[in-house]
Amino acid sequence: MKLVTFQHEMLDAAAQLLSARHVRARIQHPALPEQFEQPEQARKALQALLEKPTPLAFAAIHEEQVVGYIIGTLAFSEIRERHLWVDYAGSALAAGVGVELYRDLYAQLAEVAVAKGYFKHYALLPSSDEDSLHAWFRLGFGHEQVHALLTLPSEVEVPALPSGITVRRAGKTDESSVRALAPTIMRHQVGTPVFGIAFPDDAPSLQEGYAGLLDESDVSFWLATRDSEPLGYQVFWPDTASDHNLLTPTSCISLGVGGTSPAARGVGVGTALVRQGFQHAKASGFTNCSTDWRMTNLLSSRFWPRLGFQPVAYRLFRQIDPRIAWADGR
């Protein structure tokens, strides 16, 4: 077994590995897009990763055959800063190859990333492959985000709410209510045990963004109120499939954002909002619904699975101590 820099001529072999991995994932999650079971479609996903501005890629070779690969991207964002990103299509092994190989491939990738000053590492992986997940956990990664799918039921019942609470589709006249609710998730997730950072100017930006959603014709914004008091919201928009996204099926709507004010939790507001959205989505011709949540958000990680969402991918995260850049024992 030898590890080498990934070459373009290895694409077809890597696509075979990725398509076979997707076949295995769809056994547990048949809502995942079927076309990526075909190597030619999986190849498009890999090609898209390699065309990003700063890819890093390695392959494992055994008896002149590609038996594993890893592709990462060096990136920057305000929240994540400089980071290494391994996308959902960015790693796969041949059947019968031990998952320990993931650890070797990551070691090659991480060595280059850390040398370049990238100390925050992310990996998006299939939820269905527990052995592979545990290999990444043994590299110091932990759960950060859950990506999930739900097949919309043929019949959706919206539960009754306590007297005085109503759920309806929001319009421009509800902008003040939408702005008041916009920071709900942010304020919840800065607390324990998420501790997700929020900058001082994030709240005004969220308010502008949420208000803008009311102008989008393909967005359905559901609002719960009691008299004139806003209590909660859920927002849906189309989740567009592509020839390189292995997680989004056709005819899929995304439950993009939503939250309930602390004072209104526990009385069924969130459930009523979501099911109203499901009912409208089903009537609009959608088949599936996607959403995601922070693993450490205790409310979300219990609420969404109860509604039927099944995790299809996990985003893992590892923080390397940046002092390694100079504290190397020499």
PDB file of C-alpha atoms in Angstrom, residues 123-272:
ATOM      1  CA  ALA A 123     -15.271  16.494   7.078  1.00  0.00           C
ATOM      2  CA  LEU A 124     -18.770  15.740   5.753  1.00  0.00           C
ATOM      3  CA  LEU A 125     -19.398  11.980   5.900  1.00  0.00           C
ATOM      4  CA  PRO A 126     -22.208   9.443   5.353  1.00  0.00           C
ATOM      5  CA  SER A 127     -24.174   8.770   8.530  1.00  0.00           C
ATOM      6  CA  SER A 128     -24.754   5.171   7.459  1.00  0.00           C
ATOM      7  CA  ASP A 129     -21.121   4.035   7.729  1.00  0.00           C
ATOM      8  CA  GLU A 130     -20.461   3.754  11.467  1.00  0.00           C
ATOM      9  CA  ASP A 131     -17.080   2.068  11.064  1.00  0.00           C
ATOM     10  CA  SER A 132     -15.798   4.925   8.909  1.00  0.00           C
ATOM     11  CA  LEU A 133     -17.173   7.517  11.318  1.00  0.00           C
ATOM     12  CA  HIS A 134     -15.344   5.883  14.190  1.00  0.00           C
ATOM     13  CA  ALA A 135     -12.112   5.982  12.187  1.00  0.00           C
ATOM     14  CA  TRP A 136     -12.519   9.756  11.947  1.00  0.00           C
ATOM     15  CA  PHE A 137     -13.390   9.996  15.642  1.00  0.00           C
ATOM     16  CA  ARG A 138     -10.075   8.246  16.348  1.00  0.00           C
ATOM     17  CA  LEU A 139      -8.419  11.129  14.526  1.00  0.00           C
ATOM     18  CA  GLY A 140      -9.748  13.609  17.090  1.00  0.00           C
ATOM     19  CA  PHE A 141     -12.853  14.695  15.183  1.00  0.00           C
ATOM     20  CA  GLY A 142     -16.215  15.234  16.846  1.00  0.00           C
ATOM     21  CA  HIS A 143     -19.804  15.705  15.668  1.00  0.00           C
ATOM     22  CA  GLU A 144     -20.738  19.262  14.728  1.00  0.00           C
ATOM     23  CA  GLN A 145     -23.658  19.264  12.285  1.00  0.00           C
ATOM     24  CA  VAL A 146     -26.384  16.837  11.188  1.00  0.00           C
ATOM     25  CA  HIS A 147     -27.793  16.833   7.636  1.00  0.00           C
ATOM     26  CA  ALA A 148     -31.111  15.014   7.315  1.00  0.00           C
ATOM     27  CA  LEU A 149     -33.848  14.063   4.863  1.00  0.00           C
ATOM     28  CA  LEU A 150     -37.521  13.254   5.257  1.00  0.00           C
ATOM     29  CA  THR A 151     -39.907  11.815   2.682  1.00  0.00           C
ATOM     30  CA  LEU A 152     -43.067  13.893   2.919  1.00  0.00           C
ATOM     31  CA  PRO A 153     -46.061  11.800   4.032  1.00  0.00           C
ATOM     32  CA  SER A 154     -49.072  11.544   1.769  1.00  0.00           C
ATOM     33  CA  GLU A 155     -51.300  12.990   4.483  1.00  0.00           C
ATOM     34  CA  VAL A 156     -50.146  15.711   6.881  1.00  0.00           C
ATOM     35  CA  GLU A 157     -52.222  16.682   9.894  1.00  0.00           C
ATOM     36  CA  VAL A 158     -51.595  20.064  11.494  1.00  0.00           C
ATOM     37  CA  PRO A 159     -52.189  19.725  15.263  1.00  0.00           C
ATOM     38  CA  ALA A 160     -54.495  22.029  17.178  1.00  0.00           C
ATOM     39  CA  LEU A 161     -52.839  24.772  19.219  1.00  0.00           C
ATOM     40  CA  PRO A 162     -53.856  26.422  22.488  1.00  0.00           C
ATOM     41  CA  SER A 163     -56.568  29.047  22.187  1.00  0.00           C
ATOM     42  CA  GLY A 164     -55.367  32.310  20.691  1.00  0.00           C
ATOM     43  CA  ILE A 165     -52.349  30.890  18.801  1.00  0.00           C
ATOM     44  CA  THR A 166     -52.558  30.837  15.011  1.00  0.00           C
ATOM     45  CA  VAL A 167     -50.252  29.693  12.229  1.00  0.00           C
ATOM     46  CA  ARG A 168     -50.348  31.378   8.829  1.00  0.00           C
ATOM     47  CA  ARG A 169     -48.160  32.299   5.893  1.00  0.00           C
ATOM     48  CA  ALA A 170     -46.308  35.542   6.525  1.00  0.00           C
ATOM     49  CA  GLY A 171     -46.379  38.526   4.192  1.00  0.00           C
ATOM     50  CA  LYS A 172     -44.764  41.947   3.951  1.00  0.00           C
ATOM     51  CA  THR A 173     -47.084  43.319   6.622  1.00  0.00           C
ATOM     52  CA  ASP A 174     -45.417  40.884   9.060  1.00  0.00           C
ATOM     53  CA  GLU A 175     -41.937  42.305   8.566  1.00  0.00           C
ATOM     54  CA  SER A 176     -41.683  43.722  12.097  1.00  0.00           C
ATOM     55  CA  SER A 177     -42.598  40.323  13.560  1.00  0.00           C
ATOM     56  CA  VAL A 178     -40.087  38.567  11.304  1.00  0.00           C
ATOM     57  CA  ARG A 179     -37.346  40.979  12.351  1.00  0.00           C
ATOM     58  CA  ALA A 180     -38.172  40.398  16.021  1.00  0.00           C
ATOM     59  CA  LEU A 181     -37.874  36.617  15.596  1.00  0.00           C
ATOM     60  CA  ALA A 182     -34.793  36.605  13.341  1.00  0.00           C
ATOM     61  CA  PRO A 183     -32.156  36.327  16.133  1.00  0.00           C
ATOM     62  CA  THR A 184     -33.993  33.448  17.905  1.00  0.00           C
ATOM     63  CA  ILE A 185     -31.650  30.654  16.784  1.00  0.00           C
ATOM     64  CA  MET A 186     -28.537  32.785  17.173  1.00  0.00           C
ATOM     65  CA  ARG A 187     -29.424  33.716  20.743  1.00  0.00           C
ATOM     66  CA  HIS A 188     -30.154  30.092  21.612  1.00  0.00           C
ATOM     67  CA  GLN A 189     -26.956  28.721  20.093  1.00  0.00           C
ATOM     68  CA  VAL A 190     -24.572  31.100  21.835  1.00  0.00           C
ATOM     69  CA  GLY A 191     -25.575  29.315  25.058  1.00  0.00           C
ATOM     70  CA  THR A 192     -24.687  25.949  26.522  1.00  0.00           C
ATOM     71  CA  PRO A 193     -23.851  23.415  25.228  1.00  0.00           C
ATOM     72  CA  VAL A 194     -23.499  24.802  21.676  1.00  0.00           C
ATOM     73  CA  PHE A 195     -21.480  27.964  22.376  1.00  0.00           C
ATOM     74  CA  GLY A 196     -21.746  28.988  18.729  1.00  0.00           C
ATOM     75  CA  ILE A 197     -20.180  32.399  18.281  1.00  0.00           C
ATOM     76  CA  ALA A 198     -22.216  35.386  17.092  1.00  0.00           C
ATOM     77  CA  PHE A 199     -20.677  38.743  16.233  1.00  0.00           C
ATOM     78  CA  PRO A 200     -22.261  42.053  17.348  1.00  0.00           C
ATOM     79  CA  ASP A 201     -23.416  42.906  13.825  1.00  0.00           C
ATOM     80  CA  ASP A 202     -24.922  39.458  13.133  1.00  0.00           C
ATOM     81  CA  ALA A 203     -28.395  40.320  14.478  1.00  0.00           C
ATOM     82  CA  PRO A 204     -29.011  43.281  12.107  1.00  0.00           C
ATOM     83  CA  SER A 205     -27.728  41.194   9.179  1.00  0.00           C
ATOM     84  CA  LEU A 206     -30.073  38.348  10.105  1.00  0.00           C
ATOM     85  CA  GLN A 207     -32.999  40.740  10.357  1.00  0.00           C
ATOM     86  CA  GLU A 208     -32.291  42.120   6.881  1.00  0.00           C
ATOM     87  CA  GLY A 209     -31.896  38.632   5.454  1.00  0.00           C
ATOM     88  CA  TYR A 210     -35.081  37.278   7.019  1.00  0.00           C
ATOM     89  CA  ALA A 211     -37.080  40.325   5.938  1.00  0.00           C
ATOM     90  CA  GLY A 212     -35.780  39.787   2.413  1.00  0.00           C
ATOM     91  CA  LEU A 213     -37.184  36.258   2.390  1.00  0.00           C
ATOM     92  CA  LEU A 214     -40.678  37.748   2.421  1.00  0.00           C
ATOM     93  CA  ASP A 215     -39.995  39.098  -1.088  1.00  0.00           C
ATOM     94  CA  GLU A 216     -38.980  35.736  -2.554  1.00  0.00           C
ATOM     95  CA  SER A 217     -41.728  34.096  -4.600  1.00  0.00           C
ATOM     96  CA  ASP A 218     -40.441  30.537  -4.069  1.00  0.00           C
ATOM     97  CA  VAL A 219     -40.112  30.912  -0.278  1.00  0.00           C
ATOM     98  CA  SER A 220     -42.920  29.937   2.084  1.00  0.00           C
ATOM     99  CA  PHE A 221     -42.514  31.698   5.430  1.00  0.00           C
ATOM    100  CA  TRP A 222     -44.802  30.332   8.171  1.00  0.00           C
ATOM    101  CA  LEU A 223     -45.464  32.454  11.224  1.00  0.00           C
ATOM    102  CA  ALA A 224     -47.082  31.627  14.575  1.00  0.00           C
ATOM    103  CA  THR A 225     -48.614  34.453  16.578  1.00  0.00           C
ATOM    104  CA  ARG A 226     -50.759  35.042  19.641  1.00  0.00           C
ATOM    105  CA  ASP A 227     -52.776  38.174  19.035  1.00  0.00           C
ATOM    106  CA  SER A 228     -50.028  40.433  17.645  1.00  0.00           C
ATOM    107  CA  GLU A 229     -47.160  38.696  19.466  1.00  0.00           C
ATOM    108  CA  PRO A 230     -44.790  36.674  17.226  1.00  0.00           C
ATOM    109  CA  LEU A 231     -44.066  33.239  18.707  1.00  0.00           C
ATOM    110  CA  GLY A 232     -42.201  31.262  16.083  1.00  0.00           C
ATOM    111  CA  TYR A 233     -41.479  30.682  12.408  1.00  0.00           C
ATOM    112  CA  GLN A 234     -40.371  28.056   9.885  1.00  0.00           C
ATOM    113  CA  VAL A 235     -39.133  28.908   6.398  1.00  0.00           C
ATOM    114  CA  PHE A 236     -39.052  26.596   3.366  1.00  0.00           C
ATOM    115  CA  TRP A 237     -37.490  27.027  -0.065  1.00  0.00           C
ATOM    116  CA  PRO A 238     -36.579  24.672  -2.948  1.00  0.00           C
ATOM    117  CA  ASP A 239     -33.416  22.614  -2.428  1.00  0.00           C
ATOM    118  CA  THR A 240     -32.089  22.308  -5.950  1.00  0.00           C
ATOM    119  CA  ALA A 241     -30.492  19.050  -7.073  1.00  0.00           C
ATOM    120  CA  SER A 242     -27.301  19.199  -9.136  1.00  0.00           C
ATOM    121  CA  ASP A 243     -24.892  16.916 -10.949  1.00  0.00           C
ATOM    122  CA  HIS A 244     -22.370  17.122  -8.096  1.00  0.00           C
ATOM    123  CA  ASN A 245     -24.494  17.132  -4.919  1.00  0.00           C
ATOM    124  CA  LEU A 246     -24.929  13.614  -3.542  1.00  0.00           C
ATOM    125  CA  LEU A 247     -27.191  14.733  -0.673  1.00  0.00           C
ATOM    126  CA  THR A 248     -30.055  16.537  -2.431  1.00  0.00           C
ATOM    127  CA  PRO A 249     -32.679  14.456  -4.265  1.00  0.00           C
ATOM    128  CA  THR A 250     -34.974  15.792  -6.959  1.00  0.00           C
ATOM    129  CA  SER A 251     -38.267  17.349  -5.870  1.00  0.00           C
ATOM    130  CA  CYS A 252     -36.788  18.423  -2.538  1.00  0.00           C
ATOM    131  CA  ILE A 253     -37.702  21.391  -0.384  1.00  0.00           C
ATOM    132  CA  SER A 254     -35.400  22.709   2.300  1.00  0.00           C
ATOM    133  CA  LEU A 255     -36.546  23.636   5.772  1.00  0.00           C
ATOM    134  CA  GLY A 256     -33.914  26.340   5.845  1.00  0.00           C
ATOM    135  CA  VAL A 257     -34.472  28.245   9.075  1.00  0.00           C
ATOM    136  CA  GLY A 258     -36.899  28.128  11.955  1.00  0.00           C
ATOM    137  CA  GLY A 259     -37.278  28.744  15.632  1.00  0.00           C
ATOM    138  CA  THR A 260     -39.688  29.286  18.502  1.00  0.00           C
ATOM    139  CA  SER A 261     -39.375  31.979  21.135  1.00  0.00           C
ATOM    140  CA  PRO A 262     -38.428  30.557  24.563  1.00  0.00           C
ATOM    141  CA  ALA A 263     -41.737  31.582  26.135  1.00  0.00           C
ATOM    142  CA  ALA A 264     -43.741  29.636  23.513  1.00  0.00           C
ATOM    143  CA  ARG A 265     -41.817  26.355  23.599  1.00  0.00           C
ATOM    144  CA  GLY A 266     -43.460  23.149  24.718  1.00  0.00           C
ATOM    145  CA  VAL A 267     -47.024  23.865  23.570  1.00  0.00           C
ATOM    146  CA  GLY A 268     -46.778  22.549  19.986  1.00  0.00           C
ATOM    147  CA  VAL A 269     -45.922  25.751  18.091  1.00  0.00           C
ATOM    148  CA  GLY A 270     -42.886  24.271  16.332  1.00  0.00           C
ATOM    149  CA  THR A 271     -44.710  21.082  15.341  1.00  0.00           C
ATOM    150  CA  ALA A 272     -47.679  23.018  13.962  1.00  0.00           C
TER     151      ALA A 272
END
